[in-house]
PDB file of C-alpha atoms (C1' of nucleotides) in Angstrom:
ATOM      1  CA  UNK A   1       0.000   0.000   0.000  1.00 62.00           C
ATOM      2  CA  UNK A   2       1.058   3.596  -0.457  1.00 86.00           C
ATOM      3  CA  UNK A   3       1.402   4.327   3.211  1.00 95.00           C
ATOM      4  CA  UNK A   4       5.052   5.255   2.733  1.00 95.00           C
ATOM      5  CA  UNK A   5       4.328   8.010   0.210  1.00 96.00           C
ATOM      6  CA  UNK A   6       5.784  11.366   1.269  1.00 96.00           C
ATOM      7  CA  UNK A   7       4.040  12.950   4.241  1.00 95.00           C
ATOM      8  CA  UNK A   8       2.890  15.930   2.161  1.00 95.00           C
ATOM      9  CA  UNK A   9       0.921  13.502   0.012  1.00 96.00           C
ATOM     10  CA  UNK A  10      -1.112  12.263   2.983  1.00 96.00           C
ATOM     11  CA  UNK A  11      -4.389  13.582   1.517  1.00 96.00           C
ATOM     12  CA  UNK A  12      -3.843  11.290  -1.480  1.00 96.00           C
ATOM     13  CA  UNK A  13      -2.991   8.443   0.857  1.00 97.00           C
ATOM     14  CA  UNK A  14      -6.181   9.074   2.804  1.00 96.00           C
ATOM     15  CA  UNK A  15      -8.250   8.954  -0.372  1.00 97.00           C
ATOM     16  CA  UNK A  16      -6.561   5.690  -1.350  1.00 97.00           C
ATOM     17  CA  UNK A  17      -7.484   4.140   1.996  1.00 97.00           C
ATOM     18  CA  UNK A  18     -11.204   4.295   1.199  1.00 97.00           C
ATOM     19  CA  UNK A  19     -12.396   0.751   0.578  1.00 97.00           C
ATOM     20  CA  UNK A  20      -9.409  -0.716   2.431  1.00 97.00           C
ATOM     21  CA  UNK A  21     -10.410  -3.072   5.220  1.00 97.00           C
ATOM     22  CA  UNK A  22      -9.329  -3.078   8.860  1.00 97.00           C
ATOM     23  CA  UNK A  23      -9.552  -6.250  10.903  1.00 97.00           C
ATOM     24  CA  UNK A  24      -9.199  -6.858  14.627  1.00 96.00           C
ATOM     25  CA  UNK A  25     -10.601  -9.304  17.154  1.00 96.00           C
ATOM     26  CA  UNK A  26     -12.948 -11.037  14.729  1.00 96.00           C
ATOM     27  CA  UNK A  27     -14.437  -7.943  13.113  1.00 96.00           C
ATOM     28  CA  UNK A  28     -13.552  -6.615   9.658  1.00 97.00           C
ATOM     29  CA  UNK A  29     -14.505  -3.113   8.533  1.00 97.00           C
ATOM     30  CA  UNK A  30     -14.467  -1.574   5.052  1.00 97.00           C
ATOM     31  CA  UNK A  31     -13.404   2.068   5.360  1.00 97.00           C
ATOM     32  CA  UNK A  32     -15.894   4.619   4.053  1.00 97.00           C
ATOM     33  CA  UNK A  33     -14.663   7.828   5.690  1.00 96.00           C
ATOM     34  CA  UNK A  34     -11.159   9.071   6.575  1.00 96.00           C
ATOM     35  CA  UNK A  35      -9.284  12.283   7.344  1.00 96.00           C
ATOM     36  CA  UNK A  36      -5.667  13.293   6.635  1.00 96.00           C
ATOM     37  CA  UNK A  37      -3.388  14.920   9.191  1.00 95.00           C
ATOM     38  CA  UNK A  38       0.130  16.242   8.597  1.00 95.00           C
ATOM     39  CA  UNK A  39       2.875  17.129  11.066  1.00 92.00           C
ATOM     40  CA  UNK A  40       5.800  19.494  11.141  1.00 88.00           C
ATOM     41  CA  UNK A  41       4.132  22.911  11.178  1.00 89.00           C
ATOM     42  CA  UNK A  42       2.152  22.315   8.005  1.00 90.00           C
ATOM     43  CA  UNK A  43      -1.216  21.489   9.569  1.00 92.00           C
ATOM     44  CA  UNK A  44      -2.332  23.389  12.694  1.00 89.00           C
ATOM     45  CA  UNK A  45      -5.115  20.867  13.244  1.00 91.00           C
ATOM     46  CA  UNK A  46      -2.719  17.940  13.629  1.00 93.00           C
ATOM     47  CA  UNK A  47      -1.534  16.556  16.943  1.00 93.00           C
ATOM     48  CA  UNK A  48       1.947  16.391  15.431  1.00 93.00           C
ATOM     49  CA  UNK A  49       2.033  19.970  14.180  1.00 91.00           C
ATOM     50  CA  UNK A  50       4.265  21.157  17.004  1.00 88.00           C
ATOM     51  CA  UNK A  51       6.739  18.333  17.106  1.00 89.00           C
ATOM     52  CA  UNK A  52       7.040  14.979  18.799  1.00 90.00           C
ATOM     53  CA  UNK A  53       5.662  14.355  22.306  1.00 90.00           C
ATOM     54  CA  UNK A  54       5.118  11.149  24.279  1.00 88.00           C
ATOM     55  CA  UNK A  55       1.520  11.196  23.108  1.00 90.00           C
ATOM     56  CA  UNK A  56       1.990  11.636  19.370  1.00 94.00           C
ATOM     57  CA  UNK A  57       5.430  10.033  19.022  1.00 93.00           C
ATOM     58  CA  UNK A  58       4.063   7.139  16.989  1.00 95.00           C
ATOM     59  CA  UNK A  59       3.149   9.589  14.218  1.00 95.00           C
ATOM     60  CA  UNK A  60       6.859  10.259  13.705  1.00 95.00           C
ATOM     61  CA  UNK A  61       7.695   6.568  13.397  1.00 94.00           C
ATOM     62  CA  UNK A  62       7.551   4.336  10.330  1.00 95.00           C
ATOM     63  CA  UNK A  63       4.320   4.094   8.277  1.00 96.00           C
ATOM     64  CA  UNK A  64       1.791   1.320   8.760  1.00 96.00           C
ATOM     65  CA  UNK A  65       1.640   1.607  12.531  1.00 96.00           C
ATOM     66  CA  UNK A  66      -1.421   2.434  14.614  1.00 96.00           C
ATOM     67  CA  UNK A  67      -1.697   5.753  16.429  1.00 96.00           C
ATOM     68  CA  UNK A  68      -4.431   5.401  19.065  1.00 95.00           C
ATOM     69  CA  UNK A  69      -5.255   8.375  21.231  1.00 94.00           C
ATOM     70  CA  UNK A  70      -7.718   9.181  23.967  1.00 93.00           C
ATOM     71  CA  UNK A  71     -10.050  12.132  23.535  1.00 92.00           C
ATOM     72  CA  UNK A  72     -12.778  13.909  25.483  1.00 88.00           C
ATOM     73  CA  UNK A  73     -12.110  11.792  28.522  1.00 87.00           C
ATOM     74  CA  UNK A  74     -14.123   8.904  27.178  1.00 88.00           C
ATOM     75  CA  UNK A  75     -13.246   7.839  23.649  1.00 93.00           C
ATOM     76  CA  UNK A  76     -10.408   6.388  21.585  1.00 94.00           C
ATOM     77  CA  UNK A  77      -9.630   7.147  17.961  1.00 95.00           C
ATOM     78  CA  UNK A  78      -7.503   5.148  15.523  1.00 96.00           C
ATOM     79  CA  UNK A  79      -5.069   6.525  12.942  1.00 96.00           C
ATOM     80  CA  UNK A  80      -2.793   4.843  10.418  1.00 97.00           C
ATOM     81  CA  UNK A  81       0.665   6.411  10.422  1.00 96.00           C
ATOM     82  CA  UNK A  82       1.782   7.528   6.947  1.00 96.00           C
ATOM     83  CA  UNK A  83       4.801   9.184   5.362  1.00 95.00           C
ATOM     84  CA  UNK A  84       8.454   8.427   5.819  1.00 94.00           C
ATOM     85  CA  UNK A  85       9.887   7.758   9.258  1.00 94.00           C
ATOM     86  CA  UNK A  86      10.683  11.077  10.920  1.00 93.00           C
ATOM     87  CA  UNK A  87       8.148  13.053   8.860  1.00 94.00           C
ATOM     88  CA  UNK A  88       4.848  12.833  10.693  1.00 94.00           C
ATOM     89  CA  UNK A  89       1.563  12.155   8.942  1.00 95.00           C
ATOM     90  CA  UNK A  90      -1.478  10.032   9.707  1.00 96.00           C
ATOM     91  CA  UNK A  91      -4.956   9.174   8.497  1.00 96.00           C
ATOM     92  CA  UNK A  92      -7.801   9.151  11.006  1.00 96.00           C
ATOM     93  CA  UNK A  93     -10.232   6.290  10.402  1.00 96.00           C
ATOM     94  CA  UNK A  94     -13.611   7.922  10.882  1.00 96.00           C
ATOM     95  CA  UNK A  95     -16.142   5.349   9.743  1.00 96.00           C
ATOM     96  CA  UNK A  96     -16.693   2.126   7.875  1.00 96.00           C
ATOM     97  CA  UNK A  97     -19.022  -0.741   7.070  1.00 96.00           C
ATOM     98  CA  UNK A  98     -18.774  -3.930   9.089  1.00 97.00           C
ATOM     99  CA  UNK A  99     -18.267  -6.658   6.490  1.00 97.00           C
ATOM    100  CA  UNK A 100     -17.425  -9.506   8.853  1.00 97.00           C
ATOM    101  CA  UNK A 101     -18.177 -10.206  12.517  1.00 96.00           C
ATOM    102  CA  UNK A 102     -21.322  -8.071  12.714  1.00 96.00           C
ATOM    103  CA  UNK A 103     -22.544 -10.280  15.550  1.00 95.00           C
ATOM    104  CA  UNK A 104     -19.501  -9.389  17.672  1.00 95.00           C
ATOM    105  CA  UNK A 105     -19.720  -5.734  16.714  1.00 96.00           C
ATOM    106  CA  UNK A 106     -23.370  -5.605  17.810  1.00 95.00           C
ATOM    107  CA  UNK A 107     -22.395  -6.933  21.231  1.00 94.00           C
ATOM    108  CA  UNK A 108     -19.726  -4.264  21.512  1.00 94.00           C
ATOM    109  CA  UNK A 109     -22.065  -1.503  20.355  1.00 94.00           C
ATOM    110  CA  UNK A 110     -25.374  -2.271  22.092  1.00 92.00           C
ATOM    111  CA  UNK A 111     -26.713   1.222  21.457  1.00 92.00           C
ATOM    112  CA  UNK A 112     -26.348   1.008  17.674  1.00 93.00           C
ATOM    113  CA  UNK A 113     -29.814   1.212  16.135  1.00 91.00           C
ATOM    114  CA  UNK A 114     -28.827  -0.315  12.808  1.00 93.00           C
ATOM    115  CA  UNK A 115     -25.786  -2.145  11.476  1.00 95.00           C
ATOM    116  CA  UNK A 116     -24.826   1.042   9.631  1.00 94.00           C
ATOM    117  CA  UNK A 117     -24.217   2.649  13.030  1.00 95.00           C
ATOM    118  CA  UNK A 118     -21.795  -0.021  14.259  1.00 96.00           C
ATOM    119  CA  UNK A 119     -18.683   1.762  12.991  1.00 96.00           C
ATOM    120  CA  UNK A 120     -20.179   5.165  12.209  1.00 95.00           C
ATOM    121  CA  UNK A 121     -17.871   7.712  13.868  1.00 95.00           C
ATOM    122  CA  UNK A 122     -14.219   7.288  14.840  1.00 95.00           C
ATOM    123  CA  UNK A 123     -14.771   6.192  18.440  1.00 95.00           C
ATOM    124  CA  UNK A 124     -17.537   3.790  17.403  1.00 96.00           C
ATOM    125  CA  UNK A 125     -15.241   2.223  14.835  1.00 97.00           C
ATOM    126  CA  UNK A 126     -12.672   1.630  17.575  1.00 96.00           C
ATOM    127  CA  UNK A 127     -15.275   0.073  19.859  1.00 96.00           C
ATOM    128  CA  UNK A 128     -16.480  -2.296  17.164  1.00 96.00           C
ATOM    129  CA  UNK A 129     -12.912  -3.515  16.752  1.00 96.00           C
ATOM    130  CA  UNK A 130     -12.524  -3.876  20.533  1.00 95.00           C
ATOM    131  CA  UNK A 131      -9.126  -2.246  20.558  1.00 95.00           C
ATOM    132  CA  UNK A 132      -7.760   0.301  22.995  1.00 93.00           C
ATOM    133  CA  UNK A 133      -4.591   2.091  24.030  1.00 92.00           C
ATOM    134  CA  UNK A 134      -2.669  -1.187  23.991  1.00 92.00           C
ATOM    135  CA  UNK A 135      -2.896  -1.106  20.194  1.00 95.00           C
ATOM    136  CA  UNK A 136      -1.018   2.194  20.043  1.00 95.00           C
ATOM    137  CA  UNK A 137       2.324   1.768  18.306  1.00 94.00           C
ATOM    138  CA  UNK A 138       1.579  -1.683  16.894  1.00 95.00           C
ATOM    139  CA  UNK A 139       2.018  -2.524  13.230  1.00 96.00           C
ATOM    140  CA  UNK A 140      -1.129  -2.810  11.115  1.00 97.00           C
ATOM    141  CA  UNK A 141       0.683  -4.413   8.197  1.00 96.00           C
ATOM    142  CA  UNK A 142       2.978  -7.011   9.766  1.00 95.00           C
ATOM    143  CA  UNK A 143       0.128  -9.373  10.643  1.00 93.00           C
ATOM    144  CA  UNK A 144       1.556  -9.814  14.130  1.00 93.00           C
ATOM    145  CA  UNK A 145      -0.305  -7.050  15.963  1.00 94.00           C
ATOM    146  CA  UNK A 146      -3.941  -6.885  17.038  1.00 95.00           C
ATOM    147  CA  UNK A 147      -4.814  -4.814  13.964  1.00 96.00           C
ATOM    148  CA  UNK A 148      -4.515  -5.675  10.306  1.00 96.00           C
ATOM    149  CA  UNK A 149      -4.946  -3.650   7.115  1.00 97.00           C
ATOM    150  CA  UNK A 150      -6.274  -5.616   4.152  1.00 97.00           C
ATOM    151  CA  UNK A 151      -6.661  -4.623   0.499  1.00 97.00           C
ATOM    152  CA  UNK A 152     -10.172  -3.731  -0.664  1.00 97.00           C
ATOM    153  CA  UNK A 153     -12.394  -6.685  -1.436  1.00 96.00           C
ATOM    154  CA  UNK A 154     -14.538  -4.328  -3.513  1.00 95.00           C
ATOM    155  CA  UNK A 155     -12.923  -1.424  -5.383  1.00 94.00           C
ATOM    156  CA  UNK A 156     -14.163   2.101  -4.773  1.00 96.00           C
ATOM    157  CA  UNK A 157     -15.376   4.038  -7.803  1.00 95.00           C
ATOM    158  CA  UNK A 158     -13.272   7.216  -7.945  1.00 94.00           C
ATOM    159  CA  UNK A 159     -16.379   9.078  -9.032  1.00 96.00           C
ATOM    160  CA  UNK A 160     -18.003   8.234  -5.711  1.00 96.00           C
ATOM    161  CA  UNK A 161     -15.302   9.846  -3.585  1.00 96.00           C
ATOM    162  CA  UNK A 162     -16.256  13.172  -2.047  1.00 95.00           C
ATOM    163  CA  UNK A 163     -14.103  15.539   0.016  1.00 94.00           C
ATOM    164  CA  UNK A 164     -14.551  18.478   2.337  1.00 92.00           C
ATOM    165  CA  UNK A 165     -13.362  20.125   5.556  1.00 91.00           C
ATOM    166  CA  UNK A 166     -12.490  17.879   8.472  1.00 92.00           C
ATOM    167  CA  UNK A 167     -15.024  17.286  11.204  1.00 92.00           C
ATOM    168  CA  UNK A 168     -14.798  19.169  14.467  1.00 88.00           C
ATOM    169  CA  UNK A 169     -11.438  20.752  13.846  1.00 89.00           C
ATOM    170  CA  UNK A 170     -11.014  24.381  14.797  1.00 84.00           C
ATOM    171  CA  UNK A 171      -7.973  25.078  12.623  1.00 85.00           C
ATOM    172  CA  UNK A 172      -7.455  24.893   8.881  1.00 87.00           C
ATOM    173  CA  UNK A 173     -11.128  24.703   7.996  1.00 86.00           C
ATOM    174  CA  UNK A 174     -10.208  25.548   4.397  1.00 88.00           C
ATOM    175  CA  UNK A 175      -8.347  22.271   3.814  1.00 91.00           C
ATOM    176  CA  UNK A 176     -10.626  19.622   2.239  1.00 93.00           C
ATOM    177  CA  UNK A 177      -8.808  16.748   3.894  1.00 95.00           C
ATOM    178  CA  UNK A 178     -11.840  14.668   4.795  1.00 95.00           C
ATOM    179  CA  UNK A 179     -12.700  11.984   2.235  1.00 96.00           C
ATOM    180  CA  UNK A 180     -15.719   9.749   2.138  1.00 96.00           C
ATOM    181  CA  UNK A 181     -17.737   7.519  -0.180  1.00 96.00           C
ATOM    182  CA  UNK A 182     -20.634   9.656  -1.343  1.00 94.00           C
ATOM    183  CA  UNK A 183     -24.048   8.346  -0.391  1.00 92.00           C
ATOM    184  CA  UNK A 184     -22.730   5.555   1.819  1.00 94.00           C
ATOM    185  CA  UNK A 185     -25.030   5.064   4.815  1.00 94.00           C
ATOM    186  CA  UNK A 186     -22.137   4.428   7.209  1.00 95.00           C
ATOM    187  CA  UNK A 187     -20.568   7.866   6.736  1.00 94.00           C
ATOM    188  CA  UNK A 188     -20.895   9.986   9.864  1.00 90.00           C
ATOM    189  CA  UNK A 189     -22.895  13.201   9.792  1.00 85.00           C
ATOM    190  CA  UNK A 190     -20.806  16.308   9.260  1.00 84.00           C
ATOM    191  CA  UNK A 191     -20.571  18.602  12.228  1.00 83.00           C
ATOM    192  CA  UNK A 192     -18.556  21.750  12.020  1.00 82.00           C
ATOM    193  CA  UNK A 193     -16.337  22.735  14.897  1.00 78.00           C
ATOM    194  CA  UNK A 194     -18.384  24.149  17.755  1.00 73.00           C
ATOM    195  CA  UNK A 195     -16.464  26.609  19.916  1.00 69.00           C
ATOM    196  CA  UNK A 196     -16.431  25.502  23.542  1.00 64.00           C
ATOM    197  CA  UNK A 197     -18.075  27.958  25.855  1.00 57.00           C
ATOM    198  CA  UNK A 198     -15.639  29.065  28.502  1.00 49.00           C
ATOM    199  CA  UNK A 199     -17.853  29.768  31.493  1.00 45.00           C
ATOM    200  CA  UNK A 200     -15.635  31.396  34.059  1.00 42.00           C
ATOM    201  CA  UNK A 201     -16.957  30.907  37.594  1.00 42.00           C
ATOM    202  CA  UNK A 202     -18.001  34.166  39.197  1.00 41.00           C
ATOM    203  CA  UNK A 203     -18.443  35.847  35.856  1.00 41.00           C
ATOM    204  CA  UNK A 204     -21.746  35.986  33.990  1.00 43.00           C
ATOM    205  CA  UNK A 205     -21.916  34.049  30.762  1.00 41.00           C
ATOM    206  CA  UNK A 206     -22.814  35.597  27.433  1.00 44.00           C
ATOM    207  CA  UNK A 207     -26.141  37.457  27.498  1.00 43.00           C
ATOM    208  CA  UNK A 208     -28.998  35.048  27.023  1.00 37.00           C
ATOM    209  CA  UNK A 209     -31.340  35.803  24.167  1.00 32.00           C
TER     210      UNK A 209
ATOM    211  C1'  DG B   1       2.300  23.871  39.180  1.00 89.55           C
ATOM    212  C1'  DA B   2      -2.311  25.161  37.414  1.00 89.55           C
ATOM    213  C1'  DT B   3      -5.515  25.617  33.841  1.00 89.55           C
ATOM    214  C1'  DG B   4      -8.080  25.091  29.505  1.00 89.55           C
ATOM    215  C1'  DC B   5      -9.796  22.664  25.809  1.00 89.55           C
ATOM    216  C1'  DG B   6     -10.011  18.890  22.259  1.00 89.55           C
ATOM    217  C1'  DA B   7      -9.697  14.759  15.506  1.00 89.55           C
ATOM    218  C1'  DT B   8     -16.660  12.607  20.406  1.00 89.55           C
ATOM    219  C1'  DT B   9     -20.756  10.244  21.725  1.00 89.55           C
ATOM    220  C1'  DC B  10     -25.135   9.729  23.941  1.00 89.55           C
ATOM    221  C1'  DA B  11     -29.323  11.249  26.241  1.00 89.55           C
ATOM    222  C1'  DC B  12     -32.651  14.493  26.476  1.00 89.55           C
ATOM    223  C1'  DT B  13     -35.744  18.597  24.901  1.00 89.55           C
TER     224       DT B  13
ATOM    225  C1'  DG C   1     -30.611  20.872  18.302  1.00 89.55           C
ATOM    226  C1'  DT C   2     -28.037  21.081  22.511  1.00 89.55           C
ATOM    227  C1'  DG C   3     -25.348  19.991  26.642  1.00 89.55           C
ATOM    228  C1'  DA C   4     -22.741  16.890  29.866  1.00 89.55           C
ATOM    229  C1'  DA C   5     -19.095  13.631  30.921  1.00 89.55           C
ATOM    230  C1'  DT C   6     -14.107  13.161  31.468  1.00 89.55           C
ATOM    231  C1'  DC C   7      -8.396  12.476  30.796  1.00 89.55           C
ATOM    232  C1'  DG C   8      -4.130  13.977  29.005  1.00 89.55           C
ATOM    233  C1'  DC C   9      -1.311  17.252  26.799  1.00 89.55           C
ATOM    234  C1'  DA C  10       0.267  21.801  25.792  1.00 89.55           C
ATOM    235  C1'  DT C  11       0.551  26.315  27.304  1.00 89.55           C
ATOM    236  C1'  DC C  12       1.271  29.901  30.537  1.00 89.55           C
ATOM    237  C1'  DG C  13       2.696  32.058  35.058  1.00 89.55           C
TER     238       DG C  13
END
DNA sequence: GATGCGATTCACT
DNA sequence: GTGAATCGCATCG
């Protein structure tokens, strides 16, 4: 796979990952929605924009490894590291269609109303695969880790690929680095970044209307 | 050393 | 459509 393409080309890599399948713990998911992130001061929205830290260090390692991070105090998200070693880039796996192990995925996602919801949204995708922080830094291409990337079993029609701004990111809203399969029912609903309200104690909030 | 906010989801109105 | 829950990292004093 083209995971080792130059980091700057990560949007192309993200697009190419649509249709690719991710397998873990008895569940296989066909990717329908991804987002590209670039490090090294070229993408303010990326965890790796301001250099390597203990949290994002995996992004600076070799391509094909999993970058799993914890967000909002409750959820995990899964990225595939891209680009050459030392030049950080990654693709966030946002959503997909469960093509194998739906029974297991339903047990792991009891609140899903339909099978389309099983891996709809980045944290839901992670829960369907039953992976967690222990998967951070493991290879997704060696076949020896908990996660495995597999070539598409069904090709994606290039005419069906749509792109737009990334979901929920405050910075770089002009970059169309989110890619998805148009019309696919497993693609998560777009939500623009909502500024957090900073309610200082002792000070009145914004005037109610 | 303290503080603020985020690549989200779910329940409720 | 909107708000709460909740942990770690980066930033600032």
